[in-house]
Amino acid sequence: EIVMTQSPATLSVSPGERATLSCRASQSVSSNLAWYQQKPGQAPRLLIYGASTRATGFPARFSGRGSGTEFTLTISSLQSEDFAVYYCLQYNTWPFTFGGGTKVEIK
Amino acid sequence: EVQLVESGGVVVQPGGSLRLSCAPSGFTFDDYTMHWVRQAPGKGLEWVSLISWDGSSPYYADSVKGRFTISRDKSKNSLYLQMNSLRTEDTAFYYCAKGGSTDPYYFDFWGQGTLVTVSS
């Protein structure tokens, strides 16, 4: 099973600042990496797939990059609606596995 | 608009059984791989199972293999998860999710989830 490790567990950021979230895979997942945003009491929502393709409905301030074992999600200028938990998912190899999540909170 | 509506979550005793259902709309159900993903309250996400568009290839996480069965009914336009020999660690919100449009193994739309509580 591929282990996905996200860091940091919690990221405290002021509105308008840049946030960089990391996701590392225990072995290569190529570009088969997705990011999800989850707000309290809601289901997760697809944010990024294919490591860098933004899903419908998310603005350009969200960007994903990486391949192989190292991936990052960057939010260029945090808005109030971006404070949430973010999960990465590898779908390269069954069983598909999620990282433990990064909570982005208001500083 | 894609919608996925789960139902069937209740409180059940350890060792009991339960069947979850998912009613999709807004897309051609028969064309897509479907998944179940769960989340224990206050915890992270765990992929549980998938079924291919034609129902021929079910896969399971090791944690549920041999106890859970995924199925789909074309005539009823529904997805199911039969859960047997339930354990306390199966307590979670269970989400039905649609396979992606460019790859069947990520999840591009999720339902709101149904809560399964396994407790005596």
GROMACS .gro file of C-alpha atoms in nm:
model
  227
    1GLU     CA    1   0.000   0.000   0.000
    2ILE     CA    2   0.128   0.345  -0.091
    3VAL     CA    3   0.148   0.574   0.210
    4MET     CA    4   0.066   0.939   0.151
    5THR     CA    5   0.214   1.188   0.396
    6GLN     CA    6   0.087   1.545   0.413
    7SER     CA    7   0.264   1.832   0.583
    8PRO     CA    8   0.213   2.035   0.780
    9ALA     CA    9  -0.084   1.895   0.970
   10THR     CA   10  -0.199   2.249   1.043
   11LEU     CA   11  -0.110   2.567   0.858
   12SER     CA   12  -0.195   2.903   1.014
   13VAL     CA   13  -0.217   3.174   0.751
   14SER     CA   14  -0.347   3.530   0.739
   15PRO     CA   15  -0.599   3.624   0.467
   16GLY     CA   16  -0.418   3.742   0.157
   17GLU     CA   17  -0.107   3.539   0.231
   18ARG     CA   18   0.027   3.246   0.031
   19ALA     CA   19  -0.015   2.888   0.153
   20THR     CA   20   0.189   2.592   0.035
   21LEU     CA   21   0.078   2.239   0.124
   22SER     CA   22   0.292   1.931   0.070
   23CYS     CA   23   0.203   1.571  -0.013
   24ARG     CA   24   0.462   1.295  -0.038
   25ALA     CA   25   0.408   0.941  -0.166
   26SER     CA   26   0.604   0.640  -0.037
   27GLN     CA   27   0.658   0.532  -0.399
   28SER     CA   28   0.595   0.689  -0.737
   29VAL     CA   29   0.234   0.763  -0.830
   30SER     CA   30   0.326   0.933  -1.158
   31SER     CA   31   0.082   1.224  -1.199
   32ASN     CA   32  -0.215   1.030  -1.061
   33LEU     CA   33  -0.265   1.263  -0.768
   34ALA     CA   34  -0.577   1.457  -0.670
   35TRP     CA   35  -0.644   1.721  -0.406
   36TYR     CA   36  -0.973   1.765  -0.222
   37GLN     CA   37  -1.108   2.049  -0.012
   38GLN     CA   38  -1.337   1.971   0.281
   39LYS     CA   39  -1.520   2.226   0.492
   40PRO     CA   40  -1.687   2.140   0.826
   41GLY     CA   41  -2.006   1.941   0.785
   42GLN     CA   42  -1.959   1.903   0.412
   43ALA     CA   43  -1.843   1.631   0.175
   44PRO     CA   44  -1.501   1.664   0.016
   45ARG     CA   45  -1.488   1.851  -0.313
   46LEU     CA   46  -1.247   1.777  -0.598
   47LEU     CA   47  -0.998   2.060  -0.636
   48ILE     CA   48  -0.711   1.924  -0.849
   49TYR     CA   49  -0.666   1.606  -1.052
   50GLY     CA   50  -0.380   1.479  -1.263
   51ALA     CA   51  -0.154   1.662  -1.015
   52SER     CA   52  -0.210   2.000  -1.178
   53THR     CA   53  -0.551   2.028  -1.349
   54ARG     CA   54  -0.790   2.250  -1.160
   55ALA     CA   55  -1.147   2.122  -1.126
   56THR     CA   56  -1.447   2.323  -1.238
   57GLY     CA   57  -1.547   2.598  -1.000
   58PHE     CA   58  -1.211   2.668  -0.839
   59PRO     CA   59  -1.031   2.992  -0.912
   60ALA     CA   60  -0.681   3.031  -1.051
   61ARG     CA   61  -0.533   3.111  -0.712
   62PHE     CA   62  -0.528   2.734  -0.655
   63SER     CA   63  -0.248   2.549  -0.831
   64GLY     CA   64  -0.100   2.202  -0.807
   65ARG     CA   65   0.234   2.071  -0.920
   66GLY     CA   66   0.460   1.772  -0.889
   67SER     CA   67   0.500   1.417  -1.015
   68GLY     CA   68   0.642   1.092  -0.890
   69THR     CA   69   0.657   1.122  -0.511
   70GLU     CA   70   0.651   1.495  -0.435
   71PHE     CA   71   0.349   1.720  -0.480
   72THR     CA   72   0.244   2.066  -0.371
   73LEU     CA   73  -0.080   2.259  -0.357
   74THR     CA   74  -0.042   2.635  -0.353
   75ILE     CA   75  -0.307   2.890  -0.270
   76SER     CA   76  -0.160   3.218  -0.388
   77SER     CA   77  -0.370   3.460  -0.180
   78LEU     CA   78  -0.592   3.304   0.082
   79GLN     CA   79  -0.952   3.413   0.093
   80SER     CA   80  -1.191   3.354   0.381
   81GLU     CA   81  -1.366   3.072   0.193
   82ASP     CA   82  -1.038   2.880   0.152
   83PHE     CA   83  -1.001   2.794   0.518
   84ALA     CA   84  -1.067   2.421   0.522
   85VAL     CA   85  -0.898   2.080   0.537
   86TYR     CA   86  -0.715   1.965   0.224
   87TYR     CA   87  -0.649   1.601   0.140
   88CYS     CA   88  -0.433   1.446  -0.130
   89LEU     CA   89  -0.528   1.115  -0.293
   90GLN     CA   90  -0.313   0.881  -0.500
   91TYR     CA   91  -0.511   0.689  -0.759
   92ASN     CA   92  -0.218   0.533  -0.939
   93THR     CA   93  -0.213   0.206  -0.753
   94TRP     CA   94  -0.488   0.009  -0.583
   95PRO     CA   95  -0.571   0.043  -0.297
   96PHE     CA   96  -0.613   0.414  -0.346
   97THR     CA   97  -0.490   0.607  -0.046
   98PHE     CA   98  -0.537   0.950   0.104
   99GLY     CA   99  -0.299   1.163   0.302
  100GLY     CA  100  -0.391   1.255   0.656
  101GLY     CA  101  -0.494   1.607   0.561
  102THR     CA  102  -0.372   1.962   0.617
  103LYS     CA  103  -0.597   2.201   0.805
  104VAL     CA  104  -0.560   2.558   0.681
  105GLU     CA  105  -0.671   2.789   0.959
  106ILE     CA  106  -0.691   3.162   1.010
  107LYS     CA  107  -0.386   3.310   1.179
  108GLU     CA  108  -2.622   1.895  -1.226
  109VAL     CA  109  -2.460   1.582  -1.084
  110GLN     CA  110  -2.618   1.466  -0.758
  111LEU     CA  111  -2.550   1.161  -0.544
  112VAL     CA  112  -2.783   1.083  -0.255
  113GLU     CA  113  -2.687   0.818  -0.002
  114SER     CA  114  -2.928   0.645   0.233
  115GLY     CA  115  -2.939   0.356   0.476
  116GLY     CA  116  -2.713   0.470   0.755
  117VAL     CA  117  -2.836   0.373   1.103
  118VAL     CA  118  -2.714   0.250   1.439
  119VAL     CA  119  -2.634  -0.122   1.427
  120GLN     CA  120  -2.484  -0.365   1.674
  121PRO     CA  121  -2.142  -0.524   1.623
  122GLY     CA  122  -2.174  -0.830   1.402
  123GLY     CA  123  -2.481  -0.688   1.233
  124SER     CA  124  -2.552  -0.613   0.868
  125LEU     CA  125  -2.662  -0.310   0.673
  126ARG     CA  126  -2.712  -0.208   0.313
  127LEU     CA  127  -2.634   0.142   0.193
  128SER     CA  128  -2.782   0.285  -0.124
  129CYS     CA  129  -2.680   0.569  -0.352
  130ALA     CA  130  -2.912   0.736  -0.601
  131PRO     CA  131  -2.728   0.917  -0.878
  132SER     CA  132  -2.868   1.180  -1.113
  133GLY     CA  133  -2.745   1.436  -1.361
  134PHE     CA  134  -2.516   1.197  -1.551
  135THR     CA  135  -2.528   0.864  -1.732
  136PHE     CA  136  -2.476   0.627  -1.441
  137ASP     CA  137  -2.404   0.327  -1.664
  138ASP     CA  138  -2.095   0.495  -1.813
  139TYR     CA  139  -1.896   0.550  -1.491
  140THR     CA  140  -1.700   0.362  -1.230
  141MET     CA  141  -1.843   0.430  -0.885
  142HIS     CA  142  -1.681   0.430  -0.542
  143TRP     CA  143  -1.756   0.424  -0.172
  144VAL     CA  144  -1.532   0.629   0.057
  145ARG     CA  145  -1.569   0.658   0.434
  146GLN     CA  146  -1.467   0.898   0.706
  147ALA     CA  147  -1.480   0.822   1.076
  148PRO     CA  148  -1.612   1.123   1.270
  149GLY     CA  149  -1.334   1.380   1.306
  150LYS     CA  150  -1.087   1.165   1.111
  151GLY     CA  151  -0.945   1.136   0.761
  152LEU     CA  152  -1.071   0.975   0.443
  153GLU     CA  153  -1.048   0.606   0.353
  154TRP     CA  154  -1.132   0.458   0.015
  155VAL     CA  155  -1.354   0.152   0.064
  156SER     CA  156  -1.456   0.001  -0.266
  157LEU     CA  157  -1.510   0.055  -0.638
  158ILE     CA  158  -1.717  -0.105  -0.908
  159SER     CA  159  -1.655  -0.065  -1.280
  160TRP     CA  160  -1.914   0.079  -1.513
  161ASP     CA  161  -2.041  -0.265  -1.612
  162GLY     CA  162  -2.017  -0.416  -1.265
  163SER     CA  163  -1.754  -0.668  -1.369
  164SER     CA  164  -1.464  -0.551  -1.155
  165PRO     CA  165  -1.524  -0.482  -0.787
  166TYR     CA  166  -1.228  -0.392  -0.565
  167TYR     CA  167  -1.210  -0.352  -0.188
  168ALA     CA  168  -0.985  -0.211   0.077
  169ASP     CA  169  -0.826  -0.484   0.286
  170SER     CA  170  -1.010  -0.352   0.591
  171VAL     CA  171  -1.348  -0.453   0.443
  172LYS     CA  172  -1.261  -0.735   0.206
  173GLY     CA  173  -1.476  -1.042   0.268
  174ARG     CA  174  -1.730  -0.843   0.470
  175PHE     CA  175  -1.854  -0.572   0.230
  176THR     CA  176  -1.998  -0.619  -0.119
  177ILE     CA  177  -2.042  -0.341  -0.372
  178SER     CA  178  -2.302  -0.372  -0.646
  179ARG     CA  179  -2.496  -0.165  -0.894
  180ASP     CA  180  -2.839  -0.206  -1.052
  181LYS     CA  181  -2.876  -0.058  -1.397
  182SER     CA  182  -3.254  -0.098  -1.397
  183LYS     CA  183  -3.288   0.092  -1.069
  184ASN     CA  184  -3.009   0.338  -1.142
  185SER     CA  185  -2.859   0.268  -0.802
  186LEU     CA  186  -2.533   0.183  -0.626
  187TYR     CA  187  -2.520  -0.033  -0.314
  188LEU     CA  188  -2.285  -0.136  -0.037
  189GLN     CA  189  -2.380  -0.448   0.155
  190MET     CA  190  -2.202  -0.445   0.488
  191ASN     CA  191  -2.182  -0.763   0.695
  192SER     CA  192  -2.004  -0.858   1.016
  193LEU     CA  193  -1.986  -0.494   1.115
  194ARG     CA  194  -1.725  -0.381   1.365
  195THR     CA  195  -1.705  -0.073   1.584
  196GLU     CA  196  -1.422   0.054   1.363
  197ASP     CA  197  -1.663   0.063   1.068
  198THR     CA  198  -1.838   0.360   1.230
  199ALA     CA  199  -1.812   0.642   0.977
  200PHE     CA  200  -1.980   0.864   0.727
  201TYR     CA  201  -2.005   0.669   0.402
  202TYR     CA  202  -1.984   0.868   0.082
  203CYS     CA  203  -2.084   0.754  -0.263
  204ALA     CA  204  -1.854   0.906  -0.525
  205LYS     CA  205  -1.847   0.915  -0.903
  206GLY     CA  206  -1.535   0.815  -1.095
  207GLY     CA  207  -1.367   1.092  -1.287
  208SER     CA  208  -1.439   1.189  -1.643
  209THR     CA  209  -1.076   1.154  -1.752
  210ASP     CA  210  -0.979   0.866  -1.522
  211PRO     CA  211  -1.215   0.634  -1.333
  212TYR     CA  212  -1.002   0.619  -1.021
  213TYR     CA  213  -1.032   0.969  -0.882
  214PHE     CA  214  -1.364   1.095  -0.754
  215ASP     CA  215  -1.508   1.404  -0.916
  216PHE     CA  216  -1.844   1.426  -0.737
  217TRP     CA  217  -1.946   1.311  -0.390
  218GLY     CA  218  -2.273   1.268  -0.210
  219GLN     CA  219  -2.337   1.425   0.130
  220GLY     CA  220  -2.279   1.098   0.309
  221THR     CA  221  -2.478   0.869   0.537
  222LEU     CA  222  -2.369   0.792   0.894
  223VAL     CA  223  -2.322   0.432   1.002
  224THR     CA  224  -2.276   0.382   1.374
  225VAL     CA  225  -2.173   0.040   1.500
  226SER     CA  226  -2.232   0.023   1.872
  227SER     CA  227  -2.382  -0.204   2.133
   0.00000   0.00000   0.00000
